[in-house]
Short mmCIF file of C-alpha atoms and ligand atoms in Angstrom, two decimals:
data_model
loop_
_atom_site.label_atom_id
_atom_site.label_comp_id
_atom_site.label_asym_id
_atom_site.label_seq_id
_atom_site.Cartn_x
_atom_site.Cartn_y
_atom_site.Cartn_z
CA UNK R 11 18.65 25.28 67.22
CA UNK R 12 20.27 21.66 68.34
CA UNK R 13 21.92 19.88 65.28
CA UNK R 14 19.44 16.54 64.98
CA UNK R 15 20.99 13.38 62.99
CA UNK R 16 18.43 14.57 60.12
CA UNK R 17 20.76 18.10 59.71
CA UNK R 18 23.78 15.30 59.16
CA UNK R 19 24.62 13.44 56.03
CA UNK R 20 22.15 10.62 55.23
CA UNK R 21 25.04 7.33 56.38
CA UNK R 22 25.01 9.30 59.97
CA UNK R 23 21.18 8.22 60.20
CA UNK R 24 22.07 6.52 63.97
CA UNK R 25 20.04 4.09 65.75
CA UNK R 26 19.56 4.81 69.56
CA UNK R 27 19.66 2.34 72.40
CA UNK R 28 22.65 0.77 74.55
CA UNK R 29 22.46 -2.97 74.38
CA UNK R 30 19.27 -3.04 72.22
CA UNK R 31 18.80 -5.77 69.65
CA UNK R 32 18.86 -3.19 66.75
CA UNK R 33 18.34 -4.67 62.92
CA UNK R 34 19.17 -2.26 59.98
CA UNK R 35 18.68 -2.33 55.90
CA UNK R 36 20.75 -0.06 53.27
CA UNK R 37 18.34 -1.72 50.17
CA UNK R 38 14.94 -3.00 50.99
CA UNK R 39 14.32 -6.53 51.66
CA UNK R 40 17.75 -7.92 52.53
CA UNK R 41 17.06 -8.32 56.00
CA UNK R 42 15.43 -12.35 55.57
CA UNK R 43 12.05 -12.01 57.67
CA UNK R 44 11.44 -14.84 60.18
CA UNK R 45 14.51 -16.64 60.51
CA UNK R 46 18.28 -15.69 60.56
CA UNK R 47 19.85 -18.26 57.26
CA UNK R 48 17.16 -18.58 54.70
CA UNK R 49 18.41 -21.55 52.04
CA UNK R 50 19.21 -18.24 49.73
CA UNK R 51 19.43 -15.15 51.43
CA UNK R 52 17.29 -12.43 49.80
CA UNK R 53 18.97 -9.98 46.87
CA UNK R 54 21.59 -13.20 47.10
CA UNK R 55 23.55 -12.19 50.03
CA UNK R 56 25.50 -14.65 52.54
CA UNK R 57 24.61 -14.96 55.80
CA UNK R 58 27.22 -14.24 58.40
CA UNK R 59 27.02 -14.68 62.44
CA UNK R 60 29.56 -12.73 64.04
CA UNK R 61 28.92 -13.97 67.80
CA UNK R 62 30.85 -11.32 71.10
CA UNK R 63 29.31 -14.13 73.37
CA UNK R 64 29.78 -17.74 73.44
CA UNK R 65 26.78 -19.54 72.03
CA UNK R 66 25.16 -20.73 75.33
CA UNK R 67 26.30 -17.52 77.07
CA UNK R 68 23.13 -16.73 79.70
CA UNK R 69 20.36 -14.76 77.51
CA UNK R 70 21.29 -11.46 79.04
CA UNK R 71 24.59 -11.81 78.22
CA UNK R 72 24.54 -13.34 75.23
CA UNK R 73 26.03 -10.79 71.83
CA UNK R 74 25.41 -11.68 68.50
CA UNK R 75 24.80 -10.22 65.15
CA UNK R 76 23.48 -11.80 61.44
CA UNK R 77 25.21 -9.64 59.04
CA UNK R 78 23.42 -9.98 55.54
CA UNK R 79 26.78 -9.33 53.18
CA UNK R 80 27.95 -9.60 49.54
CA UNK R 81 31.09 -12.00 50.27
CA UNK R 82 31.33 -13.87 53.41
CA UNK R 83 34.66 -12.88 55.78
CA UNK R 84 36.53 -15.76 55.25
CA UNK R 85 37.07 -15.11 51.64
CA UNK R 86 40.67 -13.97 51.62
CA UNK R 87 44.23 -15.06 51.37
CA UNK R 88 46.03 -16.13 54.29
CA UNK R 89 47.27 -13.41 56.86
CA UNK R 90 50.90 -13.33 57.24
CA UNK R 91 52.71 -11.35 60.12
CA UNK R 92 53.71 -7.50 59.22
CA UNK R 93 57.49 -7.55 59.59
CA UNK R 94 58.82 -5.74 62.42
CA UNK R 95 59.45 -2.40 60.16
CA UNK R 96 55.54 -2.60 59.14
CA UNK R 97 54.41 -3.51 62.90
CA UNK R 98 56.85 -1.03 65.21
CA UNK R 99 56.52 -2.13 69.16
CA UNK R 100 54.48 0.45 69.37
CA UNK R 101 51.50 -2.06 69.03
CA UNK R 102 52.96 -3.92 72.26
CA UNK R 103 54.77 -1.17 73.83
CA UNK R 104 57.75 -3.48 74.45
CA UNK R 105 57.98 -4.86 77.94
CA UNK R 106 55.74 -4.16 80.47
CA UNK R 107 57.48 -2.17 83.72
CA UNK R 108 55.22 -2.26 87.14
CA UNK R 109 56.13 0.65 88.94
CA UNK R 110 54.48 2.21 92.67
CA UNK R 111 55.23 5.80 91.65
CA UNK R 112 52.81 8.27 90.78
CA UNK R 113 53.20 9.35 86.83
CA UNK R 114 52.13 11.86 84.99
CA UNK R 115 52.98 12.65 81.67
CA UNK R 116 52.99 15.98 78.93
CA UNK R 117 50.61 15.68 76.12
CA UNK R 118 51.65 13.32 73.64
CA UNK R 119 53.01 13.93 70.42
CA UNK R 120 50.84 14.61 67.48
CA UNK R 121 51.95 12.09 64.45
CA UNK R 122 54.93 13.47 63.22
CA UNK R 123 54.08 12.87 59.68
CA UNK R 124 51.64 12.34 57.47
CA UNK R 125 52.47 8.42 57.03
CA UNK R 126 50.81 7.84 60.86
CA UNK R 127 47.24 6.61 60.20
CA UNK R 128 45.13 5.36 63.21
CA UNK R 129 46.34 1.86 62.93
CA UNK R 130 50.16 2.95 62.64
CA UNK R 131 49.53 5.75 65.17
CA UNK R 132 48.23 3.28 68.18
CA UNK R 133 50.98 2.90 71.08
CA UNK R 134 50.16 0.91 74.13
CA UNK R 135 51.02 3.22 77.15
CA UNK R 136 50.12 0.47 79.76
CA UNK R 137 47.91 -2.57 80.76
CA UNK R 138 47.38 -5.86 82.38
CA UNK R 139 46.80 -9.60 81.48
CA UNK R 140 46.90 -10.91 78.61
CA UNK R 141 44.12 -11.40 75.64
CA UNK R 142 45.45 -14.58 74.62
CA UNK R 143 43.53 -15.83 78.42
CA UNK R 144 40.83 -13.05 77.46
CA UNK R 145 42.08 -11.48 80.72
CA UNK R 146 43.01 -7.77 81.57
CA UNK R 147 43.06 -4.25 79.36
CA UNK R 148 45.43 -2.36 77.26
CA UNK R 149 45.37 1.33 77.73
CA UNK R 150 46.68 3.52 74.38
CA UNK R 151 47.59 6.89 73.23
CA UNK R 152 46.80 7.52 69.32
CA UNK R 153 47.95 10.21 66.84
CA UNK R 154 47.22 9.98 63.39
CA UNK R 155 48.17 12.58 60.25
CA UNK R 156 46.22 10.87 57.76
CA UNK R 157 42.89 8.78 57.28
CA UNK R 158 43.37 5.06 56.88
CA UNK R 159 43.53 4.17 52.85
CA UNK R 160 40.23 3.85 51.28
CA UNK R 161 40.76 0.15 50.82
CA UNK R 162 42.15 -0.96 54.02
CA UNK R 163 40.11 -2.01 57.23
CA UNK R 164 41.38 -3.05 60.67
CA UNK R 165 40.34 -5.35 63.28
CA UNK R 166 41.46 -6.99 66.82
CA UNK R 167 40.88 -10.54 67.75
CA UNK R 168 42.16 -9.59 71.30
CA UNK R 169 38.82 -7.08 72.50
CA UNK R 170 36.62 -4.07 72.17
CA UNK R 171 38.36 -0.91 71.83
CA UNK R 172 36.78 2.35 73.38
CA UNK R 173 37.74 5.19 72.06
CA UNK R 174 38.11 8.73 73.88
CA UNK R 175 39.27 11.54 70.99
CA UNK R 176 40.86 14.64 72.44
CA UNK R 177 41.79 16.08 69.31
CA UNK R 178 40.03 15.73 65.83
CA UNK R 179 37.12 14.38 64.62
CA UNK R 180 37.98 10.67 63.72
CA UNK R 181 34.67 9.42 60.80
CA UNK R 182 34.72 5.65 61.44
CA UNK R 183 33.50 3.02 58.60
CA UNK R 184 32.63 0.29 60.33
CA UNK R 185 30.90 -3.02 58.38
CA UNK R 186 27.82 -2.22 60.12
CA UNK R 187 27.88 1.60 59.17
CA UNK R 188 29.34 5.29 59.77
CA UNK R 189 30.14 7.00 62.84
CA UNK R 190 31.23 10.29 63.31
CA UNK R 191 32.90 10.68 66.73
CA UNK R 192 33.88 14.48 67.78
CA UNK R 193 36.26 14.99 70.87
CA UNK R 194 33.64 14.99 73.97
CA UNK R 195 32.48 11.76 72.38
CA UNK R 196 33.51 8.29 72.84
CA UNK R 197 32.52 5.18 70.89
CA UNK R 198 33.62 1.02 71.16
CA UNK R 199 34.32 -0.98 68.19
CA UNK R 200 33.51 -4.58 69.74
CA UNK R 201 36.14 -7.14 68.99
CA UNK R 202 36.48 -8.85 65.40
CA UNK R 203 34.47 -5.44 63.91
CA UNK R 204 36.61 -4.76 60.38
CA UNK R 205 36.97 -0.70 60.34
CA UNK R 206 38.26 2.50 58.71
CA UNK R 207 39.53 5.44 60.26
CA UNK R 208 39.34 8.93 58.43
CA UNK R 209 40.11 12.01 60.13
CA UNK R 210 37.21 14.02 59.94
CA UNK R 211 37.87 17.59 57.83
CA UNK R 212 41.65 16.23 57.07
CA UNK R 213 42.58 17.20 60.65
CA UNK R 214 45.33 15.63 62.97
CA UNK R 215 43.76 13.41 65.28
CA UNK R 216 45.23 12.42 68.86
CA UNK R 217 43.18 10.28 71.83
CA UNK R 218 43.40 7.72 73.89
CA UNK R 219 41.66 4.19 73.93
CA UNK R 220 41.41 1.19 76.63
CA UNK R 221 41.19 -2.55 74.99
CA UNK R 222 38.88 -4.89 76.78
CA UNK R 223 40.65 -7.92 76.65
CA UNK R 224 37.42 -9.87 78.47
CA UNK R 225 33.63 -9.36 78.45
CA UNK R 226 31.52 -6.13 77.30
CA UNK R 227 30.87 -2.63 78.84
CA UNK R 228 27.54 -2.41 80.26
CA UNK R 229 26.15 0.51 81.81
CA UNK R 230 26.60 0.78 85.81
CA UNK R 231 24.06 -0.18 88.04
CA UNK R 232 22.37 2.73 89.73
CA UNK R 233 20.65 1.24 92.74
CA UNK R 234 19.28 3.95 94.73
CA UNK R 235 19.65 6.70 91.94
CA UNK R 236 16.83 5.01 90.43
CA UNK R 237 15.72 4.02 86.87
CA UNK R 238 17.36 7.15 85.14
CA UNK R 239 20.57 9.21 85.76
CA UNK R 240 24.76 8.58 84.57
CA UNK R 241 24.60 7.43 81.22
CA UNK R 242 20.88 6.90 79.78
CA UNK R 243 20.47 4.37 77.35
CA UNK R 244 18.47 5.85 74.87
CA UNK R 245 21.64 8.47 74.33
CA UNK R 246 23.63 5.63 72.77
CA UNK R 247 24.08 5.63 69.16
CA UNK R 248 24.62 2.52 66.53
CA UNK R 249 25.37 2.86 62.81
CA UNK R 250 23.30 2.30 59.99
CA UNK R 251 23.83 -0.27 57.41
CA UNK R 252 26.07 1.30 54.53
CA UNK R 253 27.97 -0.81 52.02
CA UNK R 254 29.16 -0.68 48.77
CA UNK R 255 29.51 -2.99 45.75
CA UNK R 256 33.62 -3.28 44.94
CA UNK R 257 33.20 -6.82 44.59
CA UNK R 258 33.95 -9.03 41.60
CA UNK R 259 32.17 -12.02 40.18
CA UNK R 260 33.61 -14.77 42.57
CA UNK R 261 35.59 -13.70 45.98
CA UNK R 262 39.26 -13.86 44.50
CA UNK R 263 38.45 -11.90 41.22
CA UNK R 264 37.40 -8.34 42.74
CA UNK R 265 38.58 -5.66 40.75
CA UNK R 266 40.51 -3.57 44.19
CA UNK R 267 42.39 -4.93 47.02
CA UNK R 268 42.01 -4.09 50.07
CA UNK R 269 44.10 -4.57 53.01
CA UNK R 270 42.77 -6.13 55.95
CA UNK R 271 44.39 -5.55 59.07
CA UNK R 272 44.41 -7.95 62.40
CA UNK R 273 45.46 -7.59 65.51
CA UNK R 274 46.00 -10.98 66.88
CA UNK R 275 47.79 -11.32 70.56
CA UNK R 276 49.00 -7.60 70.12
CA UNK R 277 50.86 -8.68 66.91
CA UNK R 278 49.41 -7.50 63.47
CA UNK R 279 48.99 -9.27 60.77
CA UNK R 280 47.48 -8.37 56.90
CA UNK R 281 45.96 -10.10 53.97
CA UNK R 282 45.18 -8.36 50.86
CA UNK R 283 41.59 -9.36 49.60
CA UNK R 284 40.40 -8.25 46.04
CA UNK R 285 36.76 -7.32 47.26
CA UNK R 286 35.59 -4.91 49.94
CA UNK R 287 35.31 -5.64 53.76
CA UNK R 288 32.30 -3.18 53.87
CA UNK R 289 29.50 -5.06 51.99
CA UNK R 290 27.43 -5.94 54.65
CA UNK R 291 23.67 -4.72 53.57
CA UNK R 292 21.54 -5.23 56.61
CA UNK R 293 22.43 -6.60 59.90
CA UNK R 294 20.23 -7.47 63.05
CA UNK R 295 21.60 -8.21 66.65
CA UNK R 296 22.71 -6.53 70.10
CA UNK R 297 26.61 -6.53 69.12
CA UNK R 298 27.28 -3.63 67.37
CA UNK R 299 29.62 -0.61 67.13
CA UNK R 300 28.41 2.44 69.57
CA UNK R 301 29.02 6.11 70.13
CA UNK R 302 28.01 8.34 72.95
CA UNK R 303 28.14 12.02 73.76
CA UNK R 304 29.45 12.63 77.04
CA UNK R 305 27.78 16.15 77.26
CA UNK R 306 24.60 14.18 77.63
CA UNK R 307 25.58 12.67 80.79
CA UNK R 308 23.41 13.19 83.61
CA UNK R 309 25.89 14.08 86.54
CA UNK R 310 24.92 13.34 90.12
CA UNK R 311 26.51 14.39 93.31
CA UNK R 312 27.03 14.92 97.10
CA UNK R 313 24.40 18.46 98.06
CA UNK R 314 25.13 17.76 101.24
CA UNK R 315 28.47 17.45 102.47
CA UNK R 316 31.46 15.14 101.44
CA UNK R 317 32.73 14.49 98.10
CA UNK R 318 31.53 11.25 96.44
CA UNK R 319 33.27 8.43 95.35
CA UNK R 320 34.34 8.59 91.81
CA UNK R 321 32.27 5.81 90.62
CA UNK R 322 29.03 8.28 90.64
CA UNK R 323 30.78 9.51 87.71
CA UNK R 324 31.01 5.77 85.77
CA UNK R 325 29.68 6.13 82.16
CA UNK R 326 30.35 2.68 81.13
CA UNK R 327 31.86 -0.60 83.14
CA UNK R 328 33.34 -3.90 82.47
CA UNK R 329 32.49 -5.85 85.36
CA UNK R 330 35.29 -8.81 86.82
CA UNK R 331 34.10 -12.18 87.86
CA UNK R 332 33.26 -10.44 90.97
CA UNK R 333 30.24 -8.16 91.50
CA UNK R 334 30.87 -4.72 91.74
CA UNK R 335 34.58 -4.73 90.73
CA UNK R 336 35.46 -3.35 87.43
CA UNK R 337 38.25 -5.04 85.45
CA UNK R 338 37.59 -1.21 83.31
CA UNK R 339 35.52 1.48 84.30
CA UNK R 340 34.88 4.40 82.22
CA UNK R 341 34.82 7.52 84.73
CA UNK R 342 34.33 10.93 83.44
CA UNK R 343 34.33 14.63 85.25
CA UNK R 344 32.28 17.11 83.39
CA UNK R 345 30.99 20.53 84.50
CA UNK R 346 29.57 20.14 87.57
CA UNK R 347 27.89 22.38 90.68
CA UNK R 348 29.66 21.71 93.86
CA UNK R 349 27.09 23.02 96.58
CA UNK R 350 28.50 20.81 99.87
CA UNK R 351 28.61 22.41 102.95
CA UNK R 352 31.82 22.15 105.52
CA UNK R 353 33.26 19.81 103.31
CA UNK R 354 36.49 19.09 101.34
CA UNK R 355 34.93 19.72 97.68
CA UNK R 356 38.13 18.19 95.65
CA UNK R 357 38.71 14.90 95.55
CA UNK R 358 40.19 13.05 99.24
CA UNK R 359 43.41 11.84 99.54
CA UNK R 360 43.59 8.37 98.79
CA UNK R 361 44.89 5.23 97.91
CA UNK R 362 43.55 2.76 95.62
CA UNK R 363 43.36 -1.12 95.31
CA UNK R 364 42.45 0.06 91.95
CA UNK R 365 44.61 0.97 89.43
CA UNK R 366 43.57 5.20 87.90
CA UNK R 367 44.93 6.24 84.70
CA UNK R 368 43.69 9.44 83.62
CA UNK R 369 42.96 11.57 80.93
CA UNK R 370 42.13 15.44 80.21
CA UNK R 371 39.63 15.69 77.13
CA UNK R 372 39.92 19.52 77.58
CA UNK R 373 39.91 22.30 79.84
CA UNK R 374 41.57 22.37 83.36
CA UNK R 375 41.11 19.56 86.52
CA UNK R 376 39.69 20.91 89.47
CA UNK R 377 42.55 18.81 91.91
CA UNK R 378 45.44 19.58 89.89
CA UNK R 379 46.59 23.65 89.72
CA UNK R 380 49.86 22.84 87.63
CA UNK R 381 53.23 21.77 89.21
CA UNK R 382 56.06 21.29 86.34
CA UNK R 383 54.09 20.17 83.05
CA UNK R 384 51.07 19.97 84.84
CA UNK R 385 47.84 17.63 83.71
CA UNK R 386 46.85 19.64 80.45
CA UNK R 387 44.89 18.12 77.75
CA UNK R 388 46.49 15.42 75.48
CA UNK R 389 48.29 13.88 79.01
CA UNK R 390 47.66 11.55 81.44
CA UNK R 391 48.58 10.29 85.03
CA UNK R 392 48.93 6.88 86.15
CA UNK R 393 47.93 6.48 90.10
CA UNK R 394 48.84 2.46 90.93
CA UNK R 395 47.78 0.23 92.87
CA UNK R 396 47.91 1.67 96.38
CA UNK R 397 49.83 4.46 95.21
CA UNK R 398 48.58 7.36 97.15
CA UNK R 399 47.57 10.70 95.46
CA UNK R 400 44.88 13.47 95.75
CA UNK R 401 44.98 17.16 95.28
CA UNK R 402 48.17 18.60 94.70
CA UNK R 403 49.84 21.08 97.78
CA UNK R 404 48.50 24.24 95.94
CA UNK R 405 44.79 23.27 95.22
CA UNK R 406 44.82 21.47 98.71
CA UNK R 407 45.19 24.71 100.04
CA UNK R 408 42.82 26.61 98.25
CA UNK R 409 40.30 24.53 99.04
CA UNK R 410 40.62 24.34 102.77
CA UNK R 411 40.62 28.02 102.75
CA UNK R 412 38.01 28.83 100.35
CA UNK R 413 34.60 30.29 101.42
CA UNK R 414 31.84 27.31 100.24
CA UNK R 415 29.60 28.77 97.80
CA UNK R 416 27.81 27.03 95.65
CA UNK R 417 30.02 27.18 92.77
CA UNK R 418 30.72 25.45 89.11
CA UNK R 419 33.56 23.36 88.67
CA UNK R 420 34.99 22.14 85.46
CA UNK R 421 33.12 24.40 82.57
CA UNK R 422 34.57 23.77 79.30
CA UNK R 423 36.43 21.05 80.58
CA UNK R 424 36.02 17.21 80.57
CA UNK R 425 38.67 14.37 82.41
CA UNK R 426 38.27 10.94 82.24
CA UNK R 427 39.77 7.93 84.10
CA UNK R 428 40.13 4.14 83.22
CA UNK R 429 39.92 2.64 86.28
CA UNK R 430 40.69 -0.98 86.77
CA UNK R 431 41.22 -3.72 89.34
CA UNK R 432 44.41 -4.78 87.50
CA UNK R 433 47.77 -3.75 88.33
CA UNK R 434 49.11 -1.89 84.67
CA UNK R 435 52.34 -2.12 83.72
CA UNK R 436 53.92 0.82 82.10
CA UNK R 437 55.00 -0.55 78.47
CA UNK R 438 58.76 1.39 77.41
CA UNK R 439 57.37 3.35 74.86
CA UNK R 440 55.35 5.18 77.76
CA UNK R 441 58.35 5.44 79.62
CA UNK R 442 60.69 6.77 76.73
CA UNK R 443 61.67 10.51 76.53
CA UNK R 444 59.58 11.30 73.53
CA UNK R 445 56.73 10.56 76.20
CA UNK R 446 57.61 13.19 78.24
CA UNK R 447 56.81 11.53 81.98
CA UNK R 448 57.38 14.56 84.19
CA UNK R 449 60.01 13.43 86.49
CA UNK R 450 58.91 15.59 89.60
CA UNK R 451 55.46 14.61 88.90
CA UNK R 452 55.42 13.76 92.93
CA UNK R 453 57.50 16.26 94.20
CA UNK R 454 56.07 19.38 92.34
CA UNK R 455 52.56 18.04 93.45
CA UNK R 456 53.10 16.65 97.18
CA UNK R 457 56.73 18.09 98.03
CA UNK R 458 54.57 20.71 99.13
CA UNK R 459 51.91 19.79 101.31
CA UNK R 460 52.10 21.22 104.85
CA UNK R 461 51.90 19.88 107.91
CA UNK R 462 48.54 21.88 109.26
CA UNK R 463 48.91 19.69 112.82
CA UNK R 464 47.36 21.36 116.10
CA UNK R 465 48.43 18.76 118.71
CA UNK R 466 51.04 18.81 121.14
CA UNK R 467 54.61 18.60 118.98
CA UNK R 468 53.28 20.04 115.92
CA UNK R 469 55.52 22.51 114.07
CA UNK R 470 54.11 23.78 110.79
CA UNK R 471 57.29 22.86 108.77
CA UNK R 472 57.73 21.22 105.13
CA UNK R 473 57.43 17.52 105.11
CA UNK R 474 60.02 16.80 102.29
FE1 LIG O 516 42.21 8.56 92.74
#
């Protein structure tokens, strides 16, 4: 019998629809009806616009939300920067290092205490740009021991944050509701969203998340796929509106404070508020936090011959300035049936104008049989620009030996890939021995790879 949202507590009530002008009401009649800032609000809430698009951003662009709240945002003290003790590098990563050579690294640590909450347990890896231009990504690794405090909340200035558990359940307040997002599931909290991260049934959490220092994810265009297939629309969920009361009589004489969080330019920076970020009571608009199960993607591929580029496996994208390349694409590779004929099944050798960074959710990766550490779940890889990989010597062999059947690749497994047009520097907390980058990554994977040549002068011998 499938689990439906109605077998789930009553806050996990979700909404379904990707880009879908949504509206939402926790009491009745707070949502004003037939125009956005009544002179007084209904059940005497303020009316806030939190805008993802600039105002005259083309209609199908354009993001925007009315949030119907108890105290408007802007009623708190001034932020002041955490100190460097209270705001580690591990927001920034330190300096960023641009490197040709393949990396891979072991899984990353858990949090090593129980002081690492989400926010404190977010280290950039690697990324591009810079969000004070609104231009390029950040790519992190997270490991948290605890849940956030009940009165804190978090929020970047510098871009939407998709998140991609691997371990734990992570149960995210957001102003605009709950979400409960299980490993296999991702979700993106768009930029200036205030959140709360708990860890789901008090258990360690670890993932990985990509920062979108420009524009929205959409979902890819299919062209001749058709009107359905990938990610389907309908399978994306929003929150409902949940809030509570801790407010006071005025905005400075709430009986709790609650610590507010920013991330401004990859630097934090807190204020201490004495009412509750999470009083919004209804909301309407397109720009809202969303989840998404990846078990519900609809996987296409090659049954004929050849193996597919990796972009017929793009859940969600982040298109540049120019059409059809991705400043981030989200690229997953879930059970699938390999059926071609005569063909190479694994992935080609390659190498990229686009910059790979990888993932493993769970499970094994069909192109990668082990070699030192191996790509296990809780690492990654890094394949630069024009840095050439593809299947490592062993699997390479395997599968130009092995007798095409139609078989099934991946079960219980899922990788993913954040794949950009951006060159990503490697920040020096992803190169620092607690990271665990596997020094032979290339040689254990490619040191290996025979020479198979037929022609005159071939000899059959190692190449390195
Ligand atoms: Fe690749």
């Amino acid at each position: 019998m499938p689990v439906t949202q109605f077998d789930l507590p009553e806050k996990y009530r979700y909404q379904n629809g990707f880009d879908s002008y949504l509206e939402s009401e926790a009491s009745p009649g707070a949502l004003p009806i037939g125009q956005n800032s009544p002179q007084k609000p209904p059940l005497g809430l303020y009316a806030e616009k939190l805008s993802g698009t600039a105002f005259t951003a083309p209609r199908h662009e354009n993001k925007q939300t009315w949030l119907y709240r108890i105290l408007p945002s802007c009623s708190h003290p001034p932020f002041t920067e955490l100190s460097a003790d209270a705001s580690p590098e591990s927001m920034t990563g330190g300096k960023l290092h641009f490197i040709p050579n393949q990396l891979r690294w072991d899984p990353f640590d858990h949090a090593s205490s129980e002081a690492t909450d989400f926010v404190s347990g977010l280290h950039l890896i690697a990324g591009a740009g810079d969000p004070t231009l609104k231009q390029g990504i950040g790519i992190y690794i997270y490991a948290a021991g605890k849940s956030m405090d009940e009165r804190s909340a978090f929020y970047s200035a510098d871009g939407d944050l998709l998140i991609v558990p691997q371990e734990g359940a992570l149960d995210i307040r957001t102003e605009f509701g709950w979400m409960l997002v299980r490993p296999l599931e991702i979700c993106v909290i768009p930029r200036g969203v205030r959140y709360q991260v708990h860890l789901a049934e008090g258990k360690p959490a670890r993932g990985y998340a990509l920062e979108l220092y420009q524009g929205h994810f959409i979902l890819p265009e299919l062209g001749p796929i058709g009107s359905n297939g990938l990610a389907n629309a309908r399978d994306f969920q929003a929150p409902v509106a949940c809030f509570t009361t801790d407010c006071g009589t005025t905005a400075f004489d709430g009986p709790n404070v609650y610590n507010v969080v920013a991330k401004f330019n990859n630097t934090l920076f807190a204020t201490a508020q004495p009412h509750t970020p999470f009083d919004v009571v209804a909301w309407h608009g397109n720009y809202y936090p969303y989840k998404y199960d990846l078990g519900r993607f609809n996987t296409i591929g090659s049954i004929s011959y050849d193996h597919p580029d990796p972009s017929i496996f793009t859940v969600l994208s982040a298109p540049s300035d120019h059409v059809g390349t991705a400043v981030a694409d989200f690229v997953i590779f879930p059970p699938r049936w390999l059926v071609g004929e005569d063909t190479f099944r694994p992935p080609w050798y390659h190498r990229n104008t686009m910059s790979e960074f990888m993932g493993l959710i769970c499970g094994g990766y069909d192109a990668k049989k082990g070699g030192q550490g191996g790509f296990v779940p809780g690492g990654a890889s890094l394949h630069n620009v024009m840095s050439g990989h593809g299947p490592d010597a062993d699997s390479y062999e395997g599968a130009r030996n092995a007798e095409l059947k139609p078989a099934k690749v991946g079960g219980g497994s899922c990788a993913f890939m954040f794949e950009s047009c951006l060159m990503v520097g490697v920040t020096e907390w992803g190169l620092k021995k607690c990271c665990k980058v596997q020094e032979a990554y290339s040689e254990h994977s490619w040191g290996g790879v025979k020479v198979h040549w037929t022609g005159e002068g071939g000899s059959g011998s190692h190449l390195l």
